[in-house]
mmCIF file of C-alpha atoms and ligand atoms in Angstrom:
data_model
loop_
_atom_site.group_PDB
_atom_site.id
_atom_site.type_symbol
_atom_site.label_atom_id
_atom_site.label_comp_id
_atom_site.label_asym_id
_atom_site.label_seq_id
_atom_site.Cartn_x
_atom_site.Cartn_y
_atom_site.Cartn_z
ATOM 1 C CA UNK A 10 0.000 0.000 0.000
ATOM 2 C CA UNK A 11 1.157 3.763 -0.701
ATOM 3 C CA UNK A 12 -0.185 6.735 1.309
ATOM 4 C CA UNK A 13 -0.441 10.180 0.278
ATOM 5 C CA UNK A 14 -0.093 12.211 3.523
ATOM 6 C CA UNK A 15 -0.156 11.373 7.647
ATOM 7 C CA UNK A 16 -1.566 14.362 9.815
ATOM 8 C CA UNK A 17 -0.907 14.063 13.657
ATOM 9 C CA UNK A 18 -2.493 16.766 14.586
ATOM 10 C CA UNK A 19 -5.848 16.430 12.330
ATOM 11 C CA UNK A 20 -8.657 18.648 13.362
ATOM 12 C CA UNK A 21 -10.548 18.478 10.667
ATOM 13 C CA UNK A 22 -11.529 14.504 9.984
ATOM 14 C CA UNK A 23 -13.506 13.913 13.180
ATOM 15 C CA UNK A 24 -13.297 14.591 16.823
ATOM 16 C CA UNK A 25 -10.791 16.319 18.808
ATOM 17 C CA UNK A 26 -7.218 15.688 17.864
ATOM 18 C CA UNK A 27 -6.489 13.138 15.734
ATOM 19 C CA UNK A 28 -4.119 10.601 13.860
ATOM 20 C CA UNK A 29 -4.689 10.429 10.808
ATOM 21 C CA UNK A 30 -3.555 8.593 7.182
ATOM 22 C CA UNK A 31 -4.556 9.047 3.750
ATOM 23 C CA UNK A 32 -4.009 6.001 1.907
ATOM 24 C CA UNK A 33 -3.343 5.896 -1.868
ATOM 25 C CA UNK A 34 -5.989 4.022 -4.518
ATOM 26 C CA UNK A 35 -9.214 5.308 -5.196
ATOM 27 C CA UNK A 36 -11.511 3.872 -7.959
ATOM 28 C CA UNK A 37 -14.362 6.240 -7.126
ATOM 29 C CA UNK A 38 -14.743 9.272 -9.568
ATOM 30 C CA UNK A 39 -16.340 12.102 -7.431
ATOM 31 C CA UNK A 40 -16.611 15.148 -9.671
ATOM 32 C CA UNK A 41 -14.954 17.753 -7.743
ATOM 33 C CA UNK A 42 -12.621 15.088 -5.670
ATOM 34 C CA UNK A 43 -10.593 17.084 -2.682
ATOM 35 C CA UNK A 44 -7.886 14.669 -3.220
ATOM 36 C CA UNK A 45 -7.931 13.311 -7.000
ATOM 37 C CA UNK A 46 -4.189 12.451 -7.189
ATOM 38 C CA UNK A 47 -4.646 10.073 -4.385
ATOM 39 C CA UNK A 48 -6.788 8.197 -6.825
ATOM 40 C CA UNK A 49 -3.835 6.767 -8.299
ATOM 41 C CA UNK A 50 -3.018 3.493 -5.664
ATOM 42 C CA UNK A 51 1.337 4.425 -6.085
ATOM 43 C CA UNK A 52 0.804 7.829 -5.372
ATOM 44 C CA UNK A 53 2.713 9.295 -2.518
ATOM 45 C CA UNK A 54 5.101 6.933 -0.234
ATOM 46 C CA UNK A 55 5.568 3.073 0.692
ATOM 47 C CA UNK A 56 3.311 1.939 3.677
ATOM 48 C CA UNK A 57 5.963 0.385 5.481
ATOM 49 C CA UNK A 58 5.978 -1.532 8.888
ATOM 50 C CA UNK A 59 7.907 1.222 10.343
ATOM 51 C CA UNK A 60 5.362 3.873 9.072
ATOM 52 C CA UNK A 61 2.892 1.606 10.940
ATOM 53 C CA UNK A 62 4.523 2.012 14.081
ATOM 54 C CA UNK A 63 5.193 5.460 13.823
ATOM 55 C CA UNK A 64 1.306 5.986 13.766
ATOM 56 C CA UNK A 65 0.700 3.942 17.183
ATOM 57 C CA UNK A 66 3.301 6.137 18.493
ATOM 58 C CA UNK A 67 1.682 9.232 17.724
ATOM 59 C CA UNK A 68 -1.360 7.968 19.167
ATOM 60 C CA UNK A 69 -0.111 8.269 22.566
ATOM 61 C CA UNK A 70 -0.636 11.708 23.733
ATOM 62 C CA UNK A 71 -3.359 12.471 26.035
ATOM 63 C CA UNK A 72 -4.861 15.486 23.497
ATOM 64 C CA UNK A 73 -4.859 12.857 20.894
ATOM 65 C CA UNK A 74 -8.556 11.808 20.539
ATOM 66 C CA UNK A 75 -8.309 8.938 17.814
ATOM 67 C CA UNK A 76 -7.607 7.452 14.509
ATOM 68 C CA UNK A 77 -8.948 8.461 11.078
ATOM 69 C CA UNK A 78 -8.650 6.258 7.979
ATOM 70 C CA UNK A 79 -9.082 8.930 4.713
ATOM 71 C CA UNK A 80 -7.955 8.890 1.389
ATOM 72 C CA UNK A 81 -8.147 7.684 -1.311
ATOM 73 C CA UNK A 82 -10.799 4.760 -0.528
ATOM 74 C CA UNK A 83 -9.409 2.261 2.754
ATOM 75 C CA UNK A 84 -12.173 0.227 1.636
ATOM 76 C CA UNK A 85 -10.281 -0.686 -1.577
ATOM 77 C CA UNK A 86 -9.569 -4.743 -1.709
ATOM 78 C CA UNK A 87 -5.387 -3.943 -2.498
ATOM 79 C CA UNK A 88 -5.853 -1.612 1.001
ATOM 80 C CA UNK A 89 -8.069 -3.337 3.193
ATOM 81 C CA UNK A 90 -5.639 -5.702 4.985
ATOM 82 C CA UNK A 91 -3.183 -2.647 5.737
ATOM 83 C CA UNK A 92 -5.946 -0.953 7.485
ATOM 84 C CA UNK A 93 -7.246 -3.791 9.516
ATOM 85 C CA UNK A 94 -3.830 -4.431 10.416
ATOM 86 C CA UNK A 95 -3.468 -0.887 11.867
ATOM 87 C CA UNK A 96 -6.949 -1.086 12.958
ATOM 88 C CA UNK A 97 -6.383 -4.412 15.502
ATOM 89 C CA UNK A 98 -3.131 -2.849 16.774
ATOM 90 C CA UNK A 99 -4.847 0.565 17.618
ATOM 91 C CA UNK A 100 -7.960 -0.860 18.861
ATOM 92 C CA UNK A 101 -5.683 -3.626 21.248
ATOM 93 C CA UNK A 102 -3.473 -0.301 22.671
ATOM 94 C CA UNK A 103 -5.711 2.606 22.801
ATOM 95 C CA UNK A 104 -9.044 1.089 23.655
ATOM 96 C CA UNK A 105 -10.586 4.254 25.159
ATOM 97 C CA UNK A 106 -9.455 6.296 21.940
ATOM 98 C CA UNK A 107 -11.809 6.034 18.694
ATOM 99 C CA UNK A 108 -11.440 4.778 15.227
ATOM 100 C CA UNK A 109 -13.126 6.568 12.181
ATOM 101 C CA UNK A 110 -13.065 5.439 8.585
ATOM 102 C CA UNK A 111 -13.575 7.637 5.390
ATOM 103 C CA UNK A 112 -15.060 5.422 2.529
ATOM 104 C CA UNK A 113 -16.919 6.512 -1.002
ATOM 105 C CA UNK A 114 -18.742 3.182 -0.540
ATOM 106 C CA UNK A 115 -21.846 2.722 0.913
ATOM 107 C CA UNK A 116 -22.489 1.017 3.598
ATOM 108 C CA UNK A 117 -24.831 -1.498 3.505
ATOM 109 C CA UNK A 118 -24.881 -1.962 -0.143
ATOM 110 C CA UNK A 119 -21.033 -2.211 -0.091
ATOM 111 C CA UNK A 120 -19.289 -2.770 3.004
ATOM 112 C CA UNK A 121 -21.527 -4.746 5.001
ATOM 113 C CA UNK A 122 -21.995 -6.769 1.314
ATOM 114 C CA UNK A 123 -18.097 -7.768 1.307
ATOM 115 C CA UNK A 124 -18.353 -8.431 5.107
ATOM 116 C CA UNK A 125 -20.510 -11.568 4.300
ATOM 117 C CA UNK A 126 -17.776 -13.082 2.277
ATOM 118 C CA UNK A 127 -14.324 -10.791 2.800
ATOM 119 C CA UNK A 128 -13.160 -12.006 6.161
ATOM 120 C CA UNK A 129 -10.825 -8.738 6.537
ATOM 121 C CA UNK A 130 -13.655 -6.874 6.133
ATOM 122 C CA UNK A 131 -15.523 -8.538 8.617
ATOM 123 C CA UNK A 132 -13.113 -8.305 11.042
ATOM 124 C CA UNK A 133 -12.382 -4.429 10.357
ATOM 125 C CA UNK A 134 -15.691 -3.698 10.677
ATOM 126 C CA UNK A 135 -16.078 -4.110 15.003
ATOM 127 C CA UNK A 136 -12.679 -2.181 15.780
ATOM 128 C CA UNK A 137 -14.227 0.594 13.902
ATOM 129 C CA UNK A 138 -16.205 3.338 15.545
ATOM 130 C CA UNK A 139 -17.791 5.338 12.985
ATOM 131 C CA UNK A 140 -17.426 5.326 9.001
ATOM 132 C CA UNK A 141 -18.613 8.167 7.295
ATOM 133 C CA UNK A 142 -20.261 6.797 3.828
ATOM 134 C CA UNK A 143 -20.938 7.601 0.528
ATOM 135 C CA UNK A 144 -19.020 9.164 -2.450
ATOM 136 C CA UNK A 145 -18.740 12.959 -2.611
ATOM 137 C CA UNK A 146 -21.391 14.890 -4.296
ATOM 138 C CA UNK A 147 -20.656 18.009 -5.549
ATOM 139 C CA UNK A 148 -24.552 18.783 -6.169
ATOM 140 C CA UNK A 149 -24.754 18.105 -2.822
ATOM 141 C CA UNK A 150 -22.182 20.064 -1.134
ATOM 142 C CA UNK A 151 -22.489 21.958 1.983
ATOM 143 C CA UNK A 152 -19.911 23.830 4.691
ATOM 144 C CA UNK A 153 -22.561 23.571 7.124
ATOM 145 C CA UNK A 154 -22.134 19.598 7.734
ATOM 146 C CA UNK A 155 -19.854 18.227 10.279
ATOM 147 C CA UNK A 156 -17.093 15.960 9.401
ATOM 148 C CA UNK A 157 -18.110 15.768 5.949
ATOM 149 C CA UNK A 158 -18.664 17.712 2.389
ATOM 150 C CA UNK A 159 -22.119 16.381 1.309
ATOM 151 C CA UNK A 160 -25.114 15.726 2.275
ATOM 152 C CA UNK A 161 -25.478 12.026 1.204
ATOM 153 C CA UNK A 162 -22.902 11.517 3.042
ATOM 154 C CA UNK A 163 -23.537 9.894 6.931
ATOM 155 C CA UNK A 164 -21.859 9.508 10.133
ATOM 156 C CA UNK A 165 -22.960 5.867 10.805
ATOM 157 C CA UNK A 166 -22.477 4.439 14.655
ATOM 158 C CA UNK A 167 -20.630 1.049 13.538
ATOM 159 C CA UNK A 168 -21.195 0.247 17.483
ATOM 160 C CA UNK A 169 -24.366 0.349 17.295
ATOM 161 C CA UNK A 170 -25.523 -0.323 13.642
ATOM 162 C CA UNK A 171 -23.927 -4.182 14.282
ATOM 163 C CA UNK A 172 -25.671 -4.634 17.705
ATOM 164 C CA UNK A 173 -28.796 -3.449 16.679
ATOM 165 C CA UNK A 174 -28.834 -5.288 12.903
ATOM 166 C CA UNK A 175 -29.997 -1.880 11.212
ATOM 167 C CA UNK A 176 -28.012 1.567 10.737
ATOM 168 C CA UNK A 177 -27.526 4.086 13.067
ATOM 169 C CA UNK A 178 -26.606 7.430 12.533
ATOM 170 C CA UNK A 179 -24.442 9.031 15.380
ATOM 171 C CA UNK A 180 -25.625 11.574 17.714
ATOM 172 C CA UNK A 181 -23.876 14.769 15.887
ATOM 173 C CA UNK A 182 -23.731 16.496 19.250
ATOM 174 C CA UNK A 183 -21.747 13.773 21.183
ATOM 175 C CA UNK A 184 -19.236 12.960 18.506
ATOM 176 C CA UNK A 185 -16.113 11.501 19.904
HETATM 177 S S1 SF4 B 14 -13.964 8.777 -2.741
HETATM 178 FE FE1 SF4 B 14 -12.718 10.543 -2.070
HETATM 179 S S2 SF4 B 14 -10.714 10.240 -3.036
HETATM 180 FE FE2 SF4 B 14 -12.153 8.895 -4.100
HETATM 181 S S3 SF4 B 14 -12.852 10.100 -5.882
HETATM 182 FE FE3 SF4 B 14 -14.349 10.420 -4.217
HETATM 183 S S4 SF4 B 14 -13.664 12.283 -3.162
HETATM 184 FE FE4 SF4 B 14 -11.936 11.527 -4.421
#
């Protein structure tokens, strides 16, 4: 896997401080894509094991509030196992902090689709605490959402949505 950029101190892509990685490959075609050279899946640098650990490490901090998978699409096949990888080792040493996920997929057509037969994704899916879904629309565009440029886009509960069987959207005023 490549990655286009790592932010330590992200305060835009979810709650509080964060960690956060955008990973290269992308075979979504947003019109108006923040990000469209991160389409390419060799774009930027090597995801190496000592990139990895440099991200736990940066988790550390008190003031750091949690992860956040962006991109390009995590929920690419060639990217998945990279992120669940992460994903375990975060979710094993920071189990108070969250994990959010960035995907142009949708999630139950998509994700919770592969989960039935992708094991990865299956396994990715309960270390993650909220994935914000749906391709960027630029018909739908607004400054006024949090976390997220259009309005098709959600902030689903992953929590939740797997107890409960159905989706939840998260409670916008008690983001974490
Ligand atoms: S999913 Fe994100 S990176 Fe991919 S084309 Fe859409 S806006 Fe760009």
């Amino acid at each position: 896997m490549y990655y286009g950029m790592i932010k330590k101190y992200d305060v835009a892509d979810g709650p509080g401080v964060r960690v956060s990685l955008f990973v290269s490959g992308c075979r979504h075609l947003c019109e108006g894509c923040f990000n469209a050279q991160t389409r390419d899946f060799k774009y930027g640098e090597v995801y190496t094991a000592e990139v990895e650990q440099s991200l736990i490490d940066a988790m550390a901090p008190d003031y750091i509030s949690g992860f956040t998978f962006l991109g390009g699409e995590p929920m690419e096949p060639e990217n998945r196992p990279f992120v669940f990888s992460l994903a375990k080792k975060l979710r094993d040493k920071y189990p108070e902090k969250t994990i959010w996920l960035y995907s142009g997929y949708t999630y139950e057509t998509d994700i919770l689709e592969w989960a039935k037969t992708d094991e990865v994704v299956r396994n990715l899916l309960p270390l993650l605490d909220v994935i914000v879904d749906g391709e960027f629309h630029i018909k739908e565009k607004s400054l006024m959402l949090k976390f997220r440029g259009s309005s098709n886009q959600r902030l689903i509960d992953v929590k939740r949505s797997l107890e409960e069987g159905k989706t939840v959207l998260c409670d916008e005023d008690n983001l974490r």
